[in-house]
């Protein structure tokens, strides 16, 4: 098996063999009906040039070490190969939230959050057989105000690491679908505010949060570039921005690895890339 190097990938996502990164596996002998799994979860497979590629999301909580791909053909033959995930240190971010309930929810809030968590889990676990769309565009033009993976402290209380990319933009700025998709879920969530989930096929899910307005509904089909809502400051925020997140095989991955490097002229910063080890 051949593992792609990020520098060779043009229309494909960028490989980064770190927690929150992506592993790409070339499948030169791919046959129809073949299914590929990473860490026991089925992953996306799609054609690229004269070959096929499997794409695995590496969860942010993954420890350094070897993780296994399992390639299972329809005729019963199978092959396993592994990839080494390397250590990556993520920085801290300290934020002050004026609405203290957004940091320490009351009992009623906690019940709402628990119900919403089930909806979120259902959305990110979706695996449709639709051909995956991975050639993304930027959902909005703006300054990156917070990068993926930061260890977050709200009012000096540690919470979960930052699960996406925050793009600051004026309230009301249109937000676009990054690729063709089906709308999985929409709604007003306690922490995320007005939010949209899109299914791009085979476990590739995107999330758009803190919207001022939602312009789509579950079951809608959207094309790349279609307006799905507008930038806002709903939920737990310090100002207007889009929180954009990407799931692959249920793993949160750094959206920067899925986005074109020249697609956001206002981009002021990007996370440091970690080169994958040779396999």
PDB file of C-alpha atoms in Angstrom:
ATOM      1  CA  UNK A   1       0.000   0.000   0.000  1.00  0.00           C
ATOM      2  CA  UNK A   2       1.141   3.545  -0.753  1.00  0.00           C
ATOM      3  CA  UNK A   3       0.420   6.448   1.551  1.00  0.00           C
ATOM      4  CA  UNK A   4       0.061   9.788  -0.212  1.00  0.00           C
ATOM      5  CA  UNK A   5       2.238  12.748   0.680  1.00  0.00           C
ATOM      6  CA  UNK A   6       0.356  15.995   1.231  1.00  0.00           C
ATOM      7  CA  UNK A   7       2.542  17.933  -1.208  1.00  0.00           C
ATOM      8  CA  UNK A   8       1.374  15.691  -4.065  1.00  0.00           C
ATOM      9  CA  UNK A   9      -2.305  16.252  -3.390  1.00  0.00           C
ATOM     10  CA  UNK A  10      -3.987  19.009  -5.350  1.00  0.00           C
ATOM     11  CA  UNK A  11      -7.751  18.527  -5.444  1.00  0.00           C
ATOM     12  CA  UNK A  12      -7.623  16.093  -2.529  1.00  0.00           C
ATOM     13  CA  UNK A  13      -7.455  16.788   1.207  1.00  0.00           C
ATOM     14  CA  UNK A  14      -4.046  17.230   2.791  1.00  0.00           C
ATOM     15  CA  UNK A  15      -2.610  14.287   4.665  1.00  0.00           C
ATOM     16  CA  UNK A  16      -1.470  14.865   8.257  1.00  0.00           C
ATOM     17  CA  UNK A  17      -0.781  11.816  10.403  1.00  0.00           C
ATOM     18  CA  UNK A  18      -1.539  13.494  13.720  1.00  0.00           C
ATOM     19  CA  UNK A  19      -4.545  13.605  16.065  1.00  0.00           C
ATOM     20  CA  UNK A  20      -7.162  15.679  14.256  1.00  0.00           C
ATOM     21  CA  UNK A  21      -5.524  14.935  10.912  1.00  0.00           C
ATOM     22  CA  UNK A  22      -6.174  12.788   7.848  1.00  0.00           C
ATOM     23  CA  UNK A  23      -4.690   9.540   6.526  1.00  0.00           C
ATOM     24  CA  UNK A  24      -4.980   8.857   2.798  1.00  0.00           C
ATOM     25  CA  UNK A  25      -4.498   5.390   1.368  1.00  0.00           C
ATOM     26  CA  UNK A  26      -4.090   4.599  -2.329  1.00  0.00           C
ATOM     27  CA  UNK A  27      -5.990   1.532  -3.557  1.00  0.00           C
ATOM     28  CA  UNK A  28      -4.356   0.570  -6.886  1.00  0.00           C
ATOM     29  CA  UNK A  29      -6.196  -2.781  -7.080  1.00  0.00           C
ATOM     30  CA  UNK A  30      -9.584  -1.446  -6.001  1.00  0.00           C
ATOM     31  CA  UNK A  31     -12.558  -3.527  -7.100  1.00  0.00           C
ATOM     32  CA  UNK A  32     -16.227  -2.605  -6.934  1.00  0.00           C
ATOM     33  CA  UNK A  33     -17.730  -3.563  -3.595  1.00  0.00           C
ATOM     34  CA  UNK A  34     -14.512  -3.155  -1.635  1.00  0.00           C
ATOM     35  CA  UNK A  35     -15.005  -1.598   1.784  1.00  0.00           C
ATOM     36  CA  UNK A  36     -12.248   0.044   3.791  1.00  0.00           C
ATOM     37  CA  UNK A  37     -12.180   0.492   7.557  1.00  0.00           C
ATOM     38  CA  UNK A  38      -9.943   2.537   9.826  1.00  0.00           C
ATOM     39  CA  UNK A  39      -9.880   1.855  13.536  1.00  0.00           C
ATOM     40  CA  UNK A  40     -12.946  -0.391  12.989  1.00  0.00           C
ATOM     41  CA  UNK A  41     -15.041   2.329  11.314  1.00  0.00           C
ATOM     42  CA  UNK A  42     -15.918   2.343   7.621  1.00  0.00           C
ATOM     43  CA  UNK A  43     -14.305   5.206   5.724  1.00  0.00           C
ATOM     44  CA  UNK A  44     -14.814   7.091   2.479  1.00  0.00           C
ATOM     45  CA  UNK A  45     -13.444   5.749  -0.812  1.00  0.00           C
ATOM     46  CA  UNK A  46     -13.390   7.738  -4.042  1.00  0.00           C
ATOM     47  CA  UNK A  47     -11.647   7.805  -7.448  1.00  0.00           C
ATOM     48  CA  UNK A  48      -8.711  10.107  -8.062  1.00  0.00           C
ATOM     49  CA  UNK A  49      -6.934  10.256 -11.423  1.00  0.00           C
ATOM     50  CA  UNK A  50      -6.129   6.645 -12.381  1.00  0.00           C
ATOM     51  CA  UNK A  51      -6.589   5.148  -8.940  1.00  0.00           C
ATOM     52  CA  UNK A  52      -8.831   5.069  -5.875  1.00  0.00           C
ATOM     53  CA  UNK A  53      -8.234   6.676  -2.521  1.00  0.00           C
ATOM     54  CA  UNK A  54      -9.501   5.857   0.967  1.00  0.00           C
ATOM     55  CA  UNK A  55      -9.669   8.748   3.443  1.00  0.00           C
ATOM     56  CA  UNK A  56      -9.628   8.284   7.212  1.00  0.00           C
ATOM     57  CA  UNK A  57     -10.161  10.910   9.868  1.00  0.00           C
ATOM     58  CA  UNK A  58      -7.833  10.597  12.860  1.00  0.00           C
ATOM     59  CA  UNK A  59      -9.675  11.528  16.032  1.00  0.00           C
ATOM     60  CA  UNK A  60      -8.346  14.361  18.155  1.00  0.00           C
ATOM     61  CA  UNK A  61      -8.150  12.030  21.161  1.00  0.00           C
ATOM     62  CA  UNK A  62      -5.957   9.460  19.403  1.00  0.00           C
ATOM     63  CA  UNK A  63      -2.648   8.676  21.084  1.00  0.00           C
ATOM     64  CA  UNK A  64       0.568   8.360  19.063  1.00  0.00           C
ATOM     65  CA  UNK A  65       1.006   4.864  17.695  1.00  0.00           C
ATOM     66  CA  UNK A  66      -0.033   2.475  14.957  1.00  0.00           C
ATOM     67  CA  UNK A  67      -3.617   2.301  13.690  1.00  0.00           C
ATOM     68  CA  UNK A  68      -4.960  -0.218  11.232  1.00  0.00           C
ATOM     69  CA  UNK A  69      -6.627   0.013   7.846  1.00  0.00           C
ATOM     70  CA  UNK A  70      -8.691  -3.032   6.904  1.00  0.00           C
ATOM     71  CA  UNK A  71      -9.456  -3.499   3.202  1.00  0.00           C
ATOM     72  CA  UNK A  72     -12.282  -5.980   2.612  1.00  0.00           C
ATOM     73  CA  UNK A  73     -13.159  -7.037  -0.914  1.00  0.00           C
ATOM     74  CA  UNK A  74     -16.554  -8.301  -2.003  1.00  0.00           C
ATOM     75  CA  UNK A  75     -15.021 -11.707  -2.914  1.00  0.00           C
ATOM     76  CA  UNK A  76     -13.998 -12.252   0.707  1.00  0.00           C
ATOM     77  CA  UNK A  77     -10.332 -11.369   0.379  1.00  0.00           C
ATOM     78  CA  UNK A  78      -8.991  -8.906   2.934  1.00  0.00           C
ATOM     79  CA  UNK A  79      -5.779  -7.030   3.624  1.00  0.00           C
ATOM     80  CA  UNK A  80      -4.650  -5.096   6.651  1.00  0.00           C
ATOM     81  CA  UNK A  81      -2.050  -2.364   6.790  1.00  0.00           C
ATOM     82  CA  UNK A  82      -1.175   0.190   9.432  1.00  0.00           C
ATOM     83  CA  UNK A  83      -0.220   3.840   9.664  1.00  0.00           C
ATOM     84  CA  UNK A  84       1.728   5.594  12.415  1.00  0.00           C
ATOM     85  CA  UNK A  85       0.068   8.572  14.078  1.00  0.00           C
ATOM     86  CA  UNK A  86       2.546  11.047  15.519  1.00  0.00           C
ATOM     87  CA  UNK A  87       2.263  13.397  18.489  1.00  0.00           C
ATOM     88  CA  UNK A  88       1.036  16.948  18.036  1.00  0.00           C
ATOM     89  CA  UNK A  89       0.777  19.583  20.742  1.00  0.00           C
ATOM     90  CA  UNK A  90      -2.162  21.980  20.576  1.00  0.00           C
ATOM     91  CA  UNK A  91      -2.007  25.404  22.209  1.00  0.00           C
ATOM     92  CA  UNK A  92      -4.360  26.855  24.811  1.00  0.00           C
ATOM     93  CA  UNK A  93      -7.018  29.520  24.334  1.00  0.00           C
ATOM     94  CA  UNK A  94      -8.625  31.501  27.175  1.00  0.00           C
ATOM     95  CA  UNK A  95     -11.984  33.176  26.524  1.00  0.00           C
ATOM     96  CA  UNK A  96     -14.312  35.268  28.661  1.00  0.00           C
ATOM     97  CA  UNK A  97     -18.025  34.520  28.240  1.00  0.00           C
ATOM     98  CA  UNK A  98     -20.426  37.129  29.628  1.00  0.00           C
ATOM     99  CA  UNK A  99     -23.404  34.763  29.768  1.00  0.00           C
ATOM    100  CA  UNK A 100     -22.314  32.525  32.643  1.00  0.00           C
ATOM    101  CA  UNK A 101     -25.027  29.946  31.845  1.00  0.00           C
ATOM    102  CA  UNK A 102     -23.113  29.183  28.647  1.00  0.00           C
ATOM    103  CA  UNK A 103     -20.206  28.062  30.842  1.00  0.00           C
ATOM    104  CA  UNK A 104     -22.083  26.572  33.806  1.00  0.00           C
ATOM    105  CA  UNK A 105     -25.552  25.544  32.575  1.00  0.00           C
ATOM    106  CA  UNK A 106     -28.410  25.172  35.034  1.00  0.00           C
ATOM    107  CA  UNK A 107     -30.463  21.969  35.395  1.00  0.00           C
ATOM    108  CA  UNK A 108     -32.926  22.878  32.646  1.00  0.00           C
ATOM    109  CA  UNK A 109     -30.083  23.858  30.329  1.00  0.00           C
ATOM    110  CA  UNK A 110     -28.292  20.576  31.058  1.00  0.00           C
ATOM    111  CA  UNK A 111     -31.382  18.572  30.119  1.00  0.00           C
ATOM    112  CA  UNK A 112     -31.591  20.456  26.837  1.00  0.00           C
ATOM    113  CA  UNK A 113     -27.877  19.904  26.175  1.00  0.00           C
ATOM    114  CA  UNK A 114     -28.245  16.156  26.784  1.00  0.00           C
ATOM    115  CA  UNK A 115     -31.099  15.910  24.269  1.00  0.00           C
ATOM    116  CA  UNK A 116     -29.153  17.941  21.717  1.00  0.00           C
ATOM    117  CA  UNK A 117     -26.106  15.706  22.191  1.00  0.00           C
ATOM    118  CA  UNK A 118     -28.135  12.742  20.958  1.00  0.00           C
ATOM    119  CA  UNK A 119     -29.089  14.662  17.806  1.00  0.00           C
ATOM    120  CA  UNK A 120     -25.474  15.618  17.213  1.00  0.00           C
ATOM    121  CA  UNK A 121     -24.288  12.047  17.693  1.00  0.00           C
ATOM    122  CA  UNK A 122     -26.884  10.775  15.219  1.00  0.00           C
ATOM    123  CA  UNK A 123     -25.788  13.333  12.611  1.00  0.00           C
ATOM    124  CA  UNK A 124     -22.085  12.598  12.843  1.00  0.00           C
ATOM    125  CA  UNK A 125     -22.615   8.796  12.786  1.00  0.00           C
ATOM    126  CA  UNK A 126     -24.410   8.939   9.428  1.00  0.00           C
ATOM    127  CA  UNK A 127     -22.800   6.880   6.667  1.00  0.00           C
ATOM    128  CA  UNK A 128     -24.560   7.177   3.314  1.00  0.00           C
ATOM    129  CA  UNK A 129     -23.505   5.297   0.188  1.00  0.00           C
ATOM    130  CA  UNK A 130     -23.439   8.523  -1.839  1.00  0.00           C
ATOM    131  CA  UNK A 131     -20.167   9.148  -3.671  1.00  0.00           C
ATOM    132  CA  UNK A 132     -18.206  11.393  -1.276  1.00  0.00           C
ATOM    133  CA  UNK A 133     -17.498  15.012  -2.191  1.00  0.00           C
ATOM    134  CA  UNK A 134     -14.145  16.115  -0.766  1.00  0.00           C
ATOM    135  CA  UNK A 135     -13.099  18.954  -3.099  1.00  0.00           C
ATOM    136  CA  UNK A 136     -14.214  21.735  -0.739  1.00  0.00           C
ATOM    137  CA  UNK A 137     -14.476  25.488  -1.114  1.00  0.00           C
ATOM    138  CA  UNK A 138     -14.339  27.946   1.783  1.00  0.00           C
ATOM    139  CA  UNK A 139     -17.769  28.376   3.399  1.00  0.00           C
ATOM    140  CA  UNK A 140     -17.198  32.079   3.981  1.00  0.00           C
ATOM    141  CA  UNK A 141     -14.442  34.644   3.444  1.00  0.00           C
ATOM    142  CA  UNK A 142     -13.051  36.048   6.657  1.00  0.00           C
ATOM    143  CA  UNK A 143     -10.272  36.124   9.204  1.00  0.00           C
ATOM    144  CA  UNK A 144      -9.491  32.898  11.046  1.00  0.00           C
ATOM    145  CA  UNK A 145     -10.134  33.866  14.655  1.00  0.00           C
ATOM    146  CA  UNK A 146      -9.628  30.463  16.268  1.00  0.00           C
ATOM    147  CA  UNK A 147      -7.935  27.345  14.922  1.00  0.00           C
ATOM    148  CA  UNK A 148      -8.781  23.698  15.445  1.00  0.00           C
ATOM    149  CA  UNK A 149      -7.712  21.671  18.463  1.00  0.00           C
ATOM    150  CA  UNK A 150      -7.006  24.458  20.945  1.00  0.00           C
ATOM    151  CA  UNK A 151      -7.337  23.490  24.601  1.00  0.00           C
ATOM    152  CA  UNK A 152     -10.107  25.858  25.634  1.00  0.00           C
ATOM    153  CA  UNK A 153     -10.741  27.640  28.897  1.00  0.00           C
ATOM    154  CA  UNK A 154     -14.003  29.547  29.348  1.00  0.00           C
ATOM    155  CA  UNK A 155     -13.880  31.957  32.271  1.00  0.00           C
ATOM    156  CA  UNK A 156     -10.746  30.026  33.342  1.00  0.00           C
ATOM    157  CA  UNK A 157     -12.606  26.695  33.369  1.00  0.00           C
ATOM    158  CA  UNK A 158     -11.215  24.022  31.069  1.00  0.00           C
ATOM    159  CA  UNK A 159     -13.625  22.580  28.526  1.00  0.00           C
ATOM    160  CA  UNK A 160     -13.340  20.334  25.463  1.00  0.00           C
ATOM    161  CA  UNK A 161     -10.769  21.221  22.779  1.00  0.00           C
ATOM    162  CA  UNK A 162     -11.935  23.457  19.960  1.00  0.00           C
ATOM    163  CA  UNK A 163     -13.715  21.209  17.482  1.00  0.00           C
ATOM    164  CA  UNK A 164     -13.506  23.302  14.336  1.00  0.00           C
ATOM    165  CA  UNK A 165     -12.308  26.433  12.596  1.00  0.00           C
ATOM    166  CA  UNK A 166     -13.719  29.839  13.551  1.00  0.00           C
ATOM    167  CA  UNK A 167     -13.945  32.352  10.714  1.00  0.00           C
ATOM    168  CA  UNK A 168     -14.776  35.908  11.780  1.00  0.00           C
ATOM    169  CA  UNK A 169     -17.067  37.815   9.410  1.00  0.00           C
ATOM    170  CA  UNK A 170     -19.736  40.488   9.601  1.00  0.00           C
ATOM    171  CA  UNK A 171     -23.099  39.356  10.898  1.00  0.00           C
ATOM    172  CA  UNK A 172     -25.358  38.465   7.979  1.00  0.00           C
ATOM    173  CA  UNK A 173     -22.530  37.396   5.657  1.00  0.00           C
ATOM    174  CA  UNK A 174     -23.808  34.493   3.498  1.00  0.00           C
ATOM    175  CA  UNK A 175     -22.484  31.032   4.385  1.00  0.00           C
ATOM    176  CA  UNK A 176     -22.024  28.520   1.560  1.00  0.00           C
ATOM    177  CA  UNK A 177     -22.087  24.740   1.339  1.00  0.00           C
ATOM    178  CA  UNK A 178     -18.478  23.636   0.860  1.00  0.00           C
ATOM    179  CA  UNK A 179     -19.524  20.815  -1.499  1.00  0.00           C
ATOM    180  CA  UNK A 180     -22.633  19.089  -2.846  1.00  0.00           C
ATOM    181  CA  UNK A 181     -24.584  17.598   0.035  1.00  0.00           C
ATOM    182  CA  UNK A 182     -27.844  16.619   1.674  1.00  0.00           C
ATOM    183  CA  UNK A 183     -29.016  18.545   4.724  1.00  0.00           C
ATOM    184  CA  UNK A 184     -28.998  16.161   7.697  1.00  0.00           C
ATOM    185  CA  UNK A 185     -30.233  18.374  10.532  1.00  0.00           C
ATOM    186  CA  UNK A 186     -30.767  22.012  11.445  1.00  0.00           C
ATOM    187  CA  UNK A 187     -31.828  23.795  14.593  1.00  0.00           C
ATOM    188  CA  UNK A 188     -31.094  26.091  17.499  1.00  0.00           C
ATOM    189  CA  UNK A 189     -28.615  24.414  19.868  1.00  0.00           C
ATOM    190  CA  UNK A 190     -27.618  25.629  23.337  1.00  0.00           C
ATOM    191  CA  UNK A 191     -23.881  26.002  22.735  1.00  0.00           C
ATOM    192  CA  UNK A 192     -23.764  26.055  18.921  1.00  0.00           C
ATOM    193  CA  UNK A 193     -26.707  28.379  18.298  1.00  0.00           C
ATOM    194  CA  UNK A 194     -28.345  28.066  14.882  1.00  0.00           C
ATOM    195  CA  UNK A 195     -26.590  25.159  13.225  1.00  0.00           C
ATOM    196  CA  UNK A 196     -26.661  23.104  10.014  1.00  0.00           C
ATOM    197  CA  UNK A 197     -25.282  19.601   9.362  1.00  0.00           C
ATOM    198  CA  UNK A 198     -24.509  18.548   5.777  1.00  0.00           C
ATOM    199  CA  UNK A 199     -23.831  15.013   4.522  1.00  0.00           C
ATOM    200  CA  UNK A 200     -21.254  14.852   1.713  1.00  0.00           C
ATOM    201  CA  UNK A 201     -21.314  11.060   1.451  1.00  0.00           C
ATOM    202  CA  UNK A 202     -19.651   8.063   3.109  1.00  0.00           C
ATOM    203  CA  UNK A 203     -19.182   9.583   6.537  1.00  0.00           C
ATOM    204  CA  UNK A 204     -17.994  13.042   5.456  1.00  0.00           C
ATOM    205  CA  UNK A 205     -20.136  15.480   7.468  1.00  0.00           C
ATOM    206  CA  UNK A 206     -19.764  19.260   7.821  1.00  0.00           C
ATOM    207  CA  UNK A 207     -21.202  21.512  10.509  1.00  0.00           C
ATOM    208  CA  UNK A 208     -21.937  25.259  10.387  1.00  0.00           C
ATOM    209  CA  UNK A 209     -22.679  26.918  13.741  1.00  0.00           C
ATOM    210  CA  UNK A 210     -23.650  30.254  15.344  1.00  0.00           C
ATOM    211  CA  UNK A 211     -25.698  31.288  12.301  1.00  0.00           C
ATOM    212  CA  UNK A 212     -28.011  34.291  12.449  1.00  0.00           C
ATOM    213  CA  UNK A 213     -30.313  32.616   9.913  1.00  0.00           C
ATOM    214  CA  UNK A 214     -30.785  29.108   8.533  1.00  0.00           C
ATOM    215  CA  UNK A 215     -31.854  28.913   4.873  1.00  0.00           C
ATOM    216  CA  UNK A 216     -32.235  25.136   4.449  1.00  0.00           C
ATOM    217  CA  UNK A 217     -34.168  22.297   6.065  1.00  0.00           C
ATOM    218  CA  UNK A 218     -33.466  18.595   6.665  1.00  0.00           C
ATOM    219  CA  UNK A 219     -33.740  16.557   3.472  1.00  0.00           C
ATOM    220  CA  UNK A 220     -32.825  19.427   1.148  1.00  0.00           C
ATOM    221  CA  UNK A 221     -30.107  18.817  -1.426  1.00  0.00           C
ATOM    222  CA  UNK A 222     -27.594  21.596  -1.948  1.00  0.00           C
ATOM    223  CA  UNK A 223     -24.882  22.254  -4.493  1.00  0.00           C
ATOM    224  CA  UNK A 224     -21.417  23.528  -3.759  1.00  0.00           C
ATOM    225  CA  UNK A 225     -21.658  27.279  -3.199  1.00  0.00           C
ATOM    226  CA  UNK A 226     -25.369  27.324  -2.331  1.00  0.00           C
ATOM    227  CA  UNK A 227     -26.283  29.641   0.550  1.00  0.00           C
ATOM    228  CA  UNK A 228     -27.296  27.622   3.610  1.00  0.00           C
ATOM    229  CA  UNK A 229     -27.458  30.473   6.133  1.00  0.00           C
ATOM    230  CA  UNK A 230     -25.796  33.635   7.376  1.00  0.00           C
ATOM    231  CA  UNK A 231     -23.014  34.412   9.837  1.00  0.00           C
ATOM    232  CA  UNK A 232     -24.281  35.260  13.308  1.00  0.00           C
ATOM    233  CA  UNK A 233     -23.450  35.187  17.001  1.00  0.00           C
ATOM    234  CA  UNK A 234     -25.974  32.731  18.407  1.00  0.00           C
ATOM    235  CA  UNK A 235     -25.062  30.215  21.107  1.00  0.00           C
ATOM    236  CA  UNK A 236     -21.809  30.488  23.097  1.00  0.00           C
ATOM    237  CA  UNK A 237     -19.818  33.199  21.332  1.00  0.00           C
ATOM    238  CA  UNK A 238     -17.742  36.312  21.878  1.00  0.00           C
ATOM    239  CA  UNK A 239     -18.675  37.889  18.540  1.00  0.00           C
ATOM    240  CA  UNK A 240     -20.029  37.163  15.040  1.00  0.00           C
ATOM    241  CA  UNK A 241     -18.289  34.299  13.280  1.00  0.00           C
ATOM    242  CA  UNK A 242     -18.827  30.957  11.574  1.00  0.00           C
ATOM    243  CA  UNK A 243     -17.767  27.845  13.455  1.00  0.00           C
ATOM    244  CA  UNK A 244     -17.006  25.288  10.727  1.00  0.00           C
ATOM    245  CA  UNK A 245     -16.329  21.657  11.613  1.00  0.00           C
ATOM    246  CA  UNK A 246     -15.650  18.489   9.622  1.00  0.00           C
ATOM    247  CA  UNK A 247     -16.241  14.858  10.551  1.00  0.00           C
ATOM    248  CA  UNK A 248     -14.739  11.886   8.722  1.00  0.00           C
ATOM    249  CA  UNK A 249     -15.697   8.388   9.957  1.00  0.00           C
ATOM    250  CA  UNK A 250     -17.138  10.120  13.058  1.00  0.00           C
ATOM    251  CA  UNK A 251     -13.770  11.715  13.881  1.00  0.00           C
ATOM    252  CA  UNK A 252     -13.406  15.475  14.146  1.00  0.00           C
ATOM    253  CA  UNK A 253     -10.627  16.615  11.839  1.00  0.00           C
ATOM    254  CA  UNK A 254      -8.941  19.944  11.264  1.00  0.00           C
ATOM    255  CA  UNK A 255     -10.964  21.667   8.501  1.00  0.00           C
ATOM    256  CA  UNK A 256      -7.835  23.417   7.244  1.00  0.00           C
ATOM    257  CA  UNK A 257      -6.703  20.114   5.702  1.00  0.00           C
ATOM    258  CA  UNK A 258      -9.894  19.991   3.610  1.00  0.00           C
ATOM    259  CA  UNK A 259      -9.891  23.591   2.372  1.00  0.00           C
ATOM    260  CA  UNK A 260      -8.023  25.078  -0.616  1.00  0.00           C
ATOM    261  CA  UNK A 261      -5.010  27.168   0.315  1.00  0.00           C
ATOM    262  CA  UNK A 262      -5.956  29.996  -2.063  1.00  0.00           C
ATOM    263  CA  UNK A 263      -9.699  30.083  -1.422  1.00  0.00           C
ATOM    264  CA  UNK A 264      -9.866  32.654   1.377  1.00  0.00           C
ATOM    265  CA  UNK A 265      -8.042  35.922   0.589  1.00  0.00           C
ATOM    266  CA  UNK A 266      -8.786  37.254   4.081  1.00  0.00           C
ATOM    267  CA  UNK A 267      -7.093  34.336   5.819  1.00  0.00           C
ATOM    268  CA  UNK A 268      -4.659  35.764   8.349  1.00  0.00           C
ATOM    269  CA  UNK A 269      -3.329  32.576   9.904  1.00  0.00           C
ATOM    270  CA  UNK A 270      -3.424  28.826   9.632  1.00  0.00           C
ATOM    271  CA  UNK A 271      -2.366  26.003  11.925  1.00  0.00           C
ATOM    272  CA  UNK A 272       1.093  24.555  11.587  1.00  0.00           C
ATOM    273  CA  UNK A 273       1.137  21.513   9.349  1.00  0.00           C
ATOM    274  CA  UNK A 274       2.771  18.308  10.539  1.00  0.00           C
ATOM    275  CA  UNK A 275       4.328  16.315   7.714  1.00  0.00           C
ATOM    276  CA  UNK A 276       3.336  12.652   7.609  1.00  0.00           C
ATOM    277  CA  UNK A 277       5.968  10.008   8.139  1.00  0.00           C
ATOM    278  CA  UNK A 278       6.952   7.831   5.204  1.00  0.00           C
ATOM    279  CA  UNK A 279       5.183   4.483   5.063  1.00  0.00           C
TER     280      UNK A 279
END
